[in-house]
XYZ file of C-alpha atoms in Angstrom:
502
model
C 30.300 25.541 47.393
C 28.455 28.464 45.767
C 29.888 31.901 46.939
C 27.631 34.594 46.898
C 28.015 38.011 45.070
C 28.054 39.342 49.162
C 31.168 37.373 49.869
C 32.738 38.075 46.638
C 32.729 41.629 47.140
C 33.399 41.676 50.535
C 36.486 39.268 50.129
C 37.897 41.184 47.452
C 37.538 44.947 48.485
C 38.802 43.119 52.318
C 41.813 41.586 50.230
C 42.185 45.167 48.729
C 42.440 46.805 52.249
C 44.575 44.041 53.622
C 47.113 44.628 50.852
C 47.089 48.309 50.754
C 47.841 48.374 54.573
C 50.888 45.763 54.188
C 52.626 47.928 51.505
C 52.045 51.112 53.390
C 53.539 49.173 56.068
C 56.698 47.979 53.678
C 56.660 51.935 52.305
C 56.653 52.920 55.737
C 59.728 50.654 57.138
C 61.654 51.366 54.128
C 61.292 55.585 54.760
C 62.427 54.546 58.261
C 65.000 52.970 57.802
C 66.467 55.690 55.415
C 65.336 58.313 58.085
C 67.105 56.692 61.085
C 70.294 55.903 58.695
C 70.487 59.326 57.431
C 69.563 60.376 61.019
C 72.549 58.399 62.866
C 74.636 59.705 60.193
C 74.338 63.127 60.746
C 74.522 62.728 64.487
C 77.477 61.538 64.730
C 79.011 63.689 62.281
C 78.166 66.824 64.145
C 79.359 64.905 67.915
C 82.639 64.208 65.250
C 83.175 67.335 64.455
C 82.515 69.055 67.807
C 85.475 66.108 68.971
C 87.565 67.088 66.303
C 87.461 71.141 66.555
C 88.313 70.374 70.835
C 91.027 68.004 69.436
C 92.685 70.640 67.003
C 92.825 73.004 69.881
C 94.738 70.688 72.203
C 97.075 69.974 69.674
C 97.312 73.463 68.974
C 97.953 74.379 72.621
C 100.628 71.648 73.121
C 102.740 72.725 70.581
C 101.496 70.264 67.880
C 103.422 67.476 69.897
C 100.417 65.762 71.869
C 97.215 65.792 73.100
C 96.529 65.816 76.344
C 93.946 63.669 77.259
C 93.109 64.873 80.505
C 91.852 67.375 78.762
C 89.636 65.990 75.770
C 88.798 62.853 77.260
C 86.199 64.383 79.062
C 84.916 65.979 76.122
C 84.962 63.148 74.366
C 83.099 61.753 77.131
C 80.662 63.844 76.998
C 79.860 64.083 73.405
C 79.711 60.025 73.649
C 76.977 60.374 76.598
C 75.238 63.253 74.887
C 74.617 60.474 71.501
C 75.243 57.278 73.093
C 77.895 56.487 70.908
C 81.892 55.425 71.103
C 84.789 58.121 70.266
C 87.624 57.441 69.938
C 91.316 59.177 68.515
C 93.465 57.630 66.019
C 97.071 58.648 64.546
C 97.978 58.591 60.992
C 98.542 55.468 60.637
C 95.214 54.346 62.344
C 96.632 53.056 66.012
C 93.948 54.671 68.933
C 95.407 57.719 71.369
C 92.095 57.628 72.861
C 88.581 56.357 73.592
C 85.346 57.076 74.948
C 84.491 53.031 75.685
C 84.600 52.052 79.017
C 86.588 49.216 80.293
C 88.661 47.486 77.888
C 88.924 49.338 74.496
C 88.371 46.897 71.713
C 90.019 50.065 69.455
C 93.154 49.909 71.478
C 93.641 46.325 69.900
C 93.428 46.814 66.482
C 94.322 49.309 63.591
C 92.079 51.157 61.419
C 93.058 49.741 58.318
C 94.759 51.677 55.505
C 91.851 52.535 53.027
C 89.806 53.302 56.092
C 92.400 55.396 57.105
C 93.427 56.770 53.466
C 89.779 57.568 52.962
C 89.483 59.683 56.239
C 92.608 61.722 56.569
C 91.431 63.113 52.934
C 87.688 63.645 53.597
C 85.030 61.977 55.569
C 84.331 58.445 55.789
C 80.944 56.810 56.278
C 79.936 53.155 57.469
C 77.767 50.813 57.874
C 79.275 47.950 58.805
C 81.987 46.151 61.020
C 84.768 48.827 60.408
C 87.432 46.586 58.972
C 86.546 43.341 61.397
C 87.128 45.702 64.237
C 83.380 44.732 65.485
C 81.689 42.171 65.612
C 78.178 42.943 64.846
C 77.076 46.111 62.045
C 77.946 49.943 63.593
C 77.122 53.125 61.708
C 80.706 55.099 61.780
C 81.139 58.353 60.737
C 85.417 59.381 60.626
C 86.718 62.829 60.221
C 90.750 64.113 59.759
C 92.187 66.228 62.557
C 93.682 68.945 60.382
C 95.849 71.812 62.171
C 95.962 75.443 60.808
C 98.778 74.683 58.722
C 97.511 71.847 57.083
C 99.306 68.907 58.269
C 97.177 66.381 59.336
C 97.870 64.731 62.785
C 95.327 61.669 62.863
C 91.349 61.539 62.903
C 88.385 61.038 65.114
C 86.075 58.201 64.601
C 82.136 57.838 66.092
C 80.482 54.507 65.956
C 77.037 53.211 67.091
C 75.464 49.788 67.016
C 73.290 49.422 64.164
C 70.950 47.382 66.443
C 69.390 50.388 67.691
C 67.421 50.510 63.982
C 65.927 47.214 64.511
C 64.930 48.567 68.110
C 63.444 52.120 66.555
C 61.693 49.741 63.707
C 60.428 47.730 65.935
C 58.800 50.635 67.707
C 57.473 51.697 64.680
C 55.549 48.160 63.661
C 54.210 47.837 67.092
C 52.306 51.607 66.551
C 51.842 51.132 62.958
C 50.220 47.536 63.958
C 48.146 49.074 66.736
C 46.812 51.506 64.452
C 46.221 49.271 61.144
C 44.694 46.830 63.711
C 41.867 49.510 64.100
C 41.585 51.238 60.590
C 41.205 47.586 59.429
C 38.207 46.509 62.188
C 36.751 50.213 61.186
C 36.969 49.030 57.639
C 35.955 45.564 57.660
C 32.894 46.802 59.659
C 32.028 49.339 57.694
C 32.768 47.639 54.279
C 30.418 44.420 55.522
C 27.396 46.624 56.074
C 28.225 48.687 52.592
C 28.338 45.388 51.079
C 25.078 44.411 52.503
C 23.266 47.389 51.441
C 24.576 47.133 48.035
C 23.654 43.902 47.194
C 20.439 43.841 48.713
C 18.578 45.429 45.738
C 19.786 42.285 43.552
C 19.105 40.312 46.197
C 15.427 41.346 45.941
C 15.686 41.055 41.943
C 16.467 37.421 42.675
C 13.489 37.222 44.714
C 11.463 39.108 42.264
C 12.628 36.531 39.645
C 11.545 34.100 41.925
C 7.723 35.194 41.926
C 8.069 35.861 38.083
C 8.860 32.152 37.473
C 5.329 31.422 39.546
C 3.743 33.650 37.700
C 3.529 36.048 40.413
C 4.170 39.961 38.206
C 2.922 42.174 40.928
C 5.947 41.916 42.889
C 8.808 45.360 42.789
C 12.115 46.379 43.593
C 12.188 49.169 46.130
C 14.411 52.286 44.157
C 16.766 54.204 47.097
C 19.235 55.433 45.021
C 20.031 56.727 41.159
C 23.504 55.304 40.787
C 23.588 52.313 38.354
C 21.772 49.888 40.921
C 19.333 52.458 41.267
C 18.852 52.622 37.921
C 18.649 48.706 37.922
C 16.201 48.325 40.289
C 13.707 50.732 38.294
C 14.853 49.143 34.800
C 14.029 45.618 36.673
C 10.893 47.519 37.631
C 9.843 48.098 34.038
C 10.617 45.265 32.976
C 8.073 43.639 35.499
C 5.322 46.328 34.558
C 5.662 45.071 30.662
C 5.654 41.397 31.566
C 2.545 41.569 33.931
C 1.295 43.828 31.121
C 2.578 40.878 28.126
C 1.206 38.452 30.721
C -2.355 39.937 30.834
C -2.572 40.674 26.575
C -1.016 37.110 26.441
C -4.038 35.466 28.497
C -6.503 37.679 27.181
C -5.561 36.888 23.585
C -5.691 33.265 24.528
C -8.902 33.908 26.066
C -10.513 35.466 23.289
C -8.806 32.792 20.357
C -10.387 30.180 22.290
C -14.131 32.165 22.369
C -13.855 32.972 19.058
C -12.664 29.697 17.596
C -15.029 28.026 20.288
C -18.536 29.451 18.454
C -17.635 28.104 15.058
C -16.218 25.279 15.713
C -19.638 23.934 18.302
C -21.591 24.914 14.862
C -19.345 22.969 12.522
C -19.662 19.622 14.692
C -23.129 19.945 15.842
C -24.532 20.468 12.071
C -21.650 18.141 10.769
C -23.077 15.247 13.597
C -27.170 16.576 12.795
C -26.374 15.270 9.361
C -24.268 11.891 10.084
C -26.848 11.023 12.410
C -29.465 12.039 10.073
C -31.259 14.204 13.120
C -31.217 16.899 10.112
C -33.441 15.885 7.637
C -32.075 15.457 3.932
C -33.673 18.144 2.131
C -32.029 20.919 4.979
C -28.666 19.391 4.221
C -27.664 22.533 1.649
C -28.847 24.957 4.074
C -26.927 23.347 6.966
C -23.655 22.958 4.796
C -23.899 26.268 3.647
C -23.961 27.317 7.384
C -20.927 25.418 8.372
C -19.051 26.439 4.804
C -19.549 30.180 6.135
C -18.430 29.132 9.327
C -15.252 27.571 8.252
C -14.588 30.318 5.895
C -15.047 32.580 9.358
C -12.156 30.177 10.975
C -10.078 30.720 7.640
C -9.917 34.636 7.893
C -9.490 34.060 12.020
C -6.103 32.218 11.762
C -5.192 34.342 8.694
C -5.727 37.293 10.967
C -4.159 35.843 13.491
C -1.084 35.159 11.264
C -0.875 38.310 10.100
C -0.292 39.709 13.627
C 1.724 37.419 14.662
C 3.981 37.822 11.938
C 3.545 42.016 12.710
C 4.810 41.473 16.115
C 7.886 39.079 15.592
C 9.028 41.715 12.949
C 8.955 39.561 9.893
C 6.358 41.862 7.816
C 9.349 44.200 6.452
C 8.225 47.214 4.221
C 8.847 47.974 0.850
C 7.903 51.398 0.356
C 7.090 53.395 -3.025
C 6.207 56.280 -3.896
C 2.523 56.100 -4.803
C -0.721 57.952 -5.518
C -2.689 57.233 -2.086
C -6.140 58.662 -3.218
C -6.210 56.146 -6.383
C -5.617 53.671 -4.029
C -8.599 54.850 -2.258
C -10.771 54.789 -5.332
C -9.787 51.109 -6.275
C -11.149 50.341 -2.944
C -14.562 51.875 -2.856
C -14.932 49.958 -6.665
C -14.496 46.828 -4.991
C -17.936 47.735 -1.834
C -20.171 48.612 -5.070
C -22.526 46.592 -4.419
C -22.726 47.248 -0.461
C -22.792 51.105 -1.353
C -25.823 50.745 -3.897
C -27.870 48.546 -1.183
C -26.997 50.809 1.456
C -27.425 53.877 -1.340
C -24.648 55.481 0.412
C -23.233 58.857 -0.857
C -19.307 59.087 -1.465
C -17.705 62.337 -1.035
C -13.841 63.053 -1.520
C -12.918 60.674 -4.506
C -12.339 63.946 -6.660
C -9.028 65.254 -5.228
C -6.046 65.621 -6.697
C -3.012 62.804 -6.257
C -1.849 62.596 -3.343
C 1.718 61.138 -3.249
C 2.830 59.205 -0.380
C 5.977 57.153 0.495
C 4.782 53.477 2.012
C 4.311 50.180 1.082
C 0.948 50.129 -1.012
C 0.393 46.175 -0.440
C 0.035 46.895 3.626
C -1.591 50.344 3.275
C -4.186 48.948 0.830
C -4.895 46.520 3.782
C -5.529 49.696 6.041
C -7.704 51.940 3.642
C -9.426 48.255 3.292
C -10.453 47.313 5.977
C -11.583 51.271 7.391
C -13.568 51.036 3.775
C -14.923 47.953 5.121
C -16.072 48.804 8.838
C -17.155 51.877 7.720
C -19.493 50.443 5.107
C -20.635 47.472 7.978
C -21.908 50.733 10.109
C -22.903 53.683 7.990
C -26.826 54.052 7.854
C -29.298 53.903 4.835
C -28.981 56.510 2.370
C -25.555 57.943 4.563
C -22.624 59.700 3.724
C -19.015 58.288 3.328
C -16.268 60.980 3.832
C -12.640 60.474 2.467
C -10.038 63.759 3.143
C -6.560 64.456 2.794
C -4.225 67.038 4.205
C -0.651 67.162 2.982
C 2.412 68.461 5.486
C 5.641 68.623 4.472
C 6.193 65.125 6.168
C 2.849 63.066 6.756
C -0.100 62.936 5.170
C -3.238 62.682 7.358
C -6.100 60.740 5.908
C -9.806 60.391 7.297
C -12.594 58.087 6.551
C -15.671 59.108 8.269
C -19.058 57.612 7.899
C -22.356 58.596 8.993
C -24.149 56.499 11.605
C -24.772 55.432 15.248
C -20.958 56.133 15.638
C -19.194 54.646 18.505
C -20.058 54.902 22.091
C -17.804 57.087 24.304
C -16.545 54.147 26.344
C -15.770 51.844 23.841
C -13.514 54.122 21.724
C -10.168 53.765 23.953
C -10.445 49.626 23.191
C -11.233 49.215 19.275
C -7.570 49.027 18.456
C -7.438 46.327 21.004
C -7.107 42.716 19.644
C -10.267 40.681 19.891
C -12.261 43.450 20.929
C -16.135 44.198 19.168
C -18.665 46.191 20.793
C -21.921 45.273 21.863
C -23.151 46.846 18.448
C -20.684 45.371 16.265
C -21.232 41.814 17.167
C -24.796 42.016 16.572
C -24.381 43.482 13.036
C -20.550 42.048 11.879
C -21.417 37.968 12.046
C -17.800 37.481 9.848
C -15.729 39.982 11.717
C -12.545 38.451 14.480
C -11.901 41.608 16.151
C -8.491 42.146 14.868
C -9.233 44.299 11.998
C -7.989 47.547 13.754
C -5.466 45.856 15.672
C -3.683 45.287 12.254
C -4.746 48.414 10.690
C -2.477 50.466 14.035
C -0.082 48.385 13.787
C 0.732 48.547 9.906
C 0.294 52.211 10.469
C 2.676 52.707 13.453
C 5.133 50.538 11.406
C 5.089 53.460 8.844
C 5.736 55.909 11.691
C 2.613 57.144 11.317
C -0.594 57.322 14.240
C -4.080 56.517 13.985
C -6.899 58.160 15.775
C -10.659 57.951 16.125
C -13.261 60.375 16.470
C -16.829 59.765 17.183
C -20.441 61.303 17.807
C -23.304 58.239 18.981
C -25.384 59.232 16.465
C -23.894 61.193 14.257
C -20.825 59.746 12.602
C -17.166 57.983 13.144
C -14.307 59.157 12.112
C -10.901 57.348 11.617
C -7.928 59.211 10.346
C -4.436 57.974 10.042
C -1.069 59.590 9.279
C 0.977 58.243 6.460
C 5.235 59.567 4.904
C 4.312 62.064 2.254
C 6.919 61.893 -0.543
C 8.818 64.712 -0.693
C 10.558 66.720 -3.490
C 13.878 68.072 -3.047
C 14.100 72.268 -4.862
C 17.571 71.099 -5.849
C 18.174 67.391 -7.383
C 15.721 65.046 -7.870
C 15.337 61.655 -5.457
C 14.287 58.611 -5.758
C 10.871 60.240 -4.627
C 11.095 62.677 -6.922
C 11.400 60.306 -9.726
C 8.788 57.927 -8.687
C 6.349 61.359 -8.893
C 7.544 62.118 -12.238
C 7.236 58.806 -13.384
C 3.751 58.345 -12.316
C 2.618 62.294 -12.977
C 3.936 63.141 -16.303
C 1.812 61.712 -19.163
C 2.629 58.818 -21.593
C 3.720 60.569 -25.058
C 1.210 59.148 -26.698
C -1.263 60.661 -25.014
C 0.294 63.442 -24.784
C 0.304 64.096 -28.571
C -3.216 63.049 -28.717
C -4.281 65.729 -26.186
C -2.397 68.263 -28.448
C -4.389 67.538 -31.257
C-alpha cells in the first residue's frame, strides 16, 4: 500500500508527540518519586526528633532511671496521628520500651538488630526497606539516639511508614498526568492533522499540475499563500510552468514553420521532378526546370544547415574560442566578398576607414554575425544608398552598427525579427533564398559573447542594427594575454619596418 506524504508526516510528528509525552511522563514519575522519598524522609525526621527532645526530658525528670510512659505515650501518639506513621522507643541494645501501634506491637517481638542499632545510637539512620525482617512489606524509617545532657546515650526513637503510600501518591499523579496528556494529545493530533493538510496541499496541487502538464494542458498554476520554502515552491513550480507553456508554444511554432518552409520547396522539387518523368515538361525546358529545383534544393541545404546551427546553439555544443582580433578588418573582408551586389546596387560604403578596433571573441562565429547583417542589409538597401559601419570603444564592449538606407522596417515588425522563422511581408517578397533564422543566430552568437543586439529603424529612411561585442583590454601594469595578442597583431613585421625607414 502506497502511503501518502499526508500520512507520513502526520504519523511521524504524531509518533514525535506520543513519545515526548511518555518520557515527560517517565521524567515526571521519577522527580516524584525522589520528591515523596525525600519528602517522607524529612517528615519523619522532624516527628523523630520532636519524640526524641519529649523523651530526653522524661528521662531527665525521672532521674535518668525510666521513662514514664504515661507521659510520652501520648506524645508519641500524637506525633504518630499528626504523620500517620508508627513510633516507637528502643533501649541500647534495640529491645522496644514503647510504641505508637495499636493492638499488638509487631516491635515488641523483635530486636532492632545490631548495625541498625550501632548505626543509630551514633547518628541517624535512614531506610527504605523491611528494617532488619522486622516488616513484612518496604517502610521508610528514619532512627535517631536519645542522648541526655551528659552524653550518655539511653536508647533511640524510631519512625516508620509503609512505603505503599508512594505507589498510592504515584498513582494519583498518572491518573492527572493521564487526564491531562489525554487532552494536550487530542489538541495536538487535531491541530497537527489540519497543519498537515494545509501543508501538503500546495504539492498536492503540483501533482495535479503535473497531471495537466503530461496532457499537455500548461495553463494550469499553483496558488502562492506563503514565502517559506513551499511558498517558494509553489512560485518556482509556477515558473517553471510559464517557461514550458512558453518552450511548448516556440516548440510548435518552430515545428510549424520547418514544416512551411520545407513544405514550398519540396512541392517544387517533386512537381518539376514528376513534369519531367512524365514528360508533361517539354525537353527543351528541362535546364530551366532543373535549374529551378537545383536552387531549390540548395534553399533546403542552407535550411537544415541553419537549422543545425541553432540547434547545436541551444544544446550548448557551439563552445567559443576567443582571440584577440582586429574587428573592423573583419568587417572589410566582408564587404569584399558583396562586390558585386554593391556595384549593381551602386551602393556607397562609409566607415571602412577607422582605425583597428581590437576585440576579444571568437572571429569564426562573429564573422557569421557581421555576415549575415552585411548580407540583409545589402538584400534591403535602395539604389544608389548608403551603407553605414561605426564603432564605439568602452572600456569593456565594443558597440558596432550597420545601418543601411532604405524602406527600413515597419514599427510592428521590429519586436519579432530575432524570432526564428520569422520574415516580414517585405522580406519574403524580395529574399526568395532566405529561412528566417538569420537573426535568430546572429542574437544568439552575440548573447553567447555577453554581448546585446538591438535594432533601430525609420520606414523609409534606414535600419539600423548594432551589436555589443568584449573589447580587449590592456592592463597599465603587465601585459596579458590580450595585451600580447594586440602587440602581436599591431607592431609591424621588421622587415617592413626597415623598409619604411628608408
Amino acid at each position: 500500500m502506497r502511503k501518502s506524504l499526508f500520512y507520513k508526516y502526520f504519523t511521524i510528528c504524531a509518533s514525535i508527540v506520543l513519545l515526548s509525552i511518555i518520557v515527560l511522563g517517565l521524567v515526571l514519575l521519577g522527580f516524584s518519586t525522589q520528591y515523596f522519598r525525600t519528602e517522607s524522609y524529612k517528615r519523619l525526621g522532624r516527628n523523630v526528633q520532636l519524640a526524641v527532645h519529649v523523651t530526653e526530658q522524661n528521662f531527665e525528670e525521672n532521674n535518668r532511671w525510666y521513662v514514664d510512659a504515661s507521659v510520652v505515650s501520648p506524645n508519641f501518639q500524637i506525633l504518630d496521628n499528626a504523620i500517620d506513621a508508627t513510633l516507637f522507643l528502643v533501649d541500647t541494645n534495640g529491645k522496644t520500651l514503647l510504641c505508637t501501634e495499636p493492638g499488638r506491637c509487631v516491635h515488641s517481638t523483635y530486636l532492632v538488630g545490631e548495625e541498625i542499632m550501632d548505626q543509630v545510637l551514633h547518628g541517624e539512620y535512614r531506610e527504605q526497606g523491611r528494617l532488619d525482617g522486622m516488616y513484612d512489606s518496604q517502610y521508610y524509617t528514619v532512627g535517631r539516639p536519645v542522648v541526655l545532657d551528659d552524653g550518655l546515650v539511653v536508647g533511640a526513637v524510631f519512625a516508620s511508614t509503609p512505603a505503599s503510600d508512594l505507589y498510592q501518591f504515584l498513582g494519583e499523579m498518572l491518573r492527572m498526568f493521564a487526564a491531562s496528556a489525554l487532552t494536550v494529545l487530542i489538541v495536538c493530533f487535531i491541530g497537527l492533522y489540519f497543519a498537515t493538510a494545509e501543508m501538503v496541499k500546495p504539492l498536492n496541487n503540483m501533482v495535479k499540475a503535473t497531471k495537466s502538464f503530461a496532457n499537455g494542458d500548461f495553463a494550469v498554476r499553483v496558488p502562492v499563500e506563503s514565502s517559506d520554502e513551499i511558498g517558494q515552491l509553489a512560485t518556482a513550480f509556477n515558473n517553471m510552468a510559464a517557461s514550458l507553456a512558453t518552450q511548448e508554444t516556440a516548440s510548435r511554432s518552430f515545428v510549424a514553420n520547418v514544416s512551411h518552409e520545407l513544405k514550398t520547396p519540396m512541392t517544387v522539387i517533386s512537381g518539376f521532378v514528376d513534369g519531367i518523368l512524365d514528360h508533361t515538361i517539354p525537353p527543351e525546358k528541362h535546364d530551366y526546370y532543373l535549374g529551378i529545383v537545383s536552387q531549390e534544393v540548395k534553399r533546403l541545404s542552407r535550411l537544415v544547415m541553419a537549422m543545425l546551427n541553432v540547434a547545436k546553439i541551444e544544446a550548448g555544443e557551439t563552445q567559443l574560442h576567443p582571440v584577440v582580433f582586429d574587428l573592423n578588418q573583419k568587417v572589410c573582408e566582408t564587404i569584399f566578398n558583396f562586390e558585386k551586389q554593391l556595384e549593381e546596387k551602386q551602393v556607397q560604403v562609409e566607415g571602412l576607414d577607422s582605425d583597428r578596433i581590437m576585440v576579444d571573441a571568437d572571429p569564426d562565429l562573429i564573422h557569421q554575425v557581421v555576415y549575415n547583417l552585411i548580407e540583409n542589409a545589402i538584400k534591403f538597401i535602395n539604389v544608389g544608398g548608403t551603407l553605414s559601419i561605426t564603432y564605439q570603444v568602452e572600456e569593456d564592449m565594443t558597440y558596432v552598427g550597420i545601418k543601411n538606407t532604405g524602406e527600413g522596417i515597419a514599427k510592428d515588425d521590429l519586436p519579432r525579427v530575432f524570432d526564428r522563422f520569422y520574415k516580414t511581408d517585405r522580406s519574403r517578397s524580395l529574399d526568395k533564398k532566405g529561412v528566417g533564422l538569420g537573426l535568430y543566430i546572429v542574437k544568439t552568437v552575440v548573447n553567447l559573447h555577453g554581448g546585446e543586439i538591438i535594432v533601430r529603424s525609420v520606414e523609409g529612411e534606414y535600419c539600423e542594427f548594432i551589436f555589443t561585442i568584449p573589447t580587449a583590454v590592456v592592463k597599465n601594469k603587465g601585459k596579458n594575454r590580450r595585451a600580447e595578442a594586440i602587440d602581436a597583431i599591431v607592431a609591424p613585421e621588421p622587415e617592413e619596418d626597415a623598409k619604411n625607414q628608408e
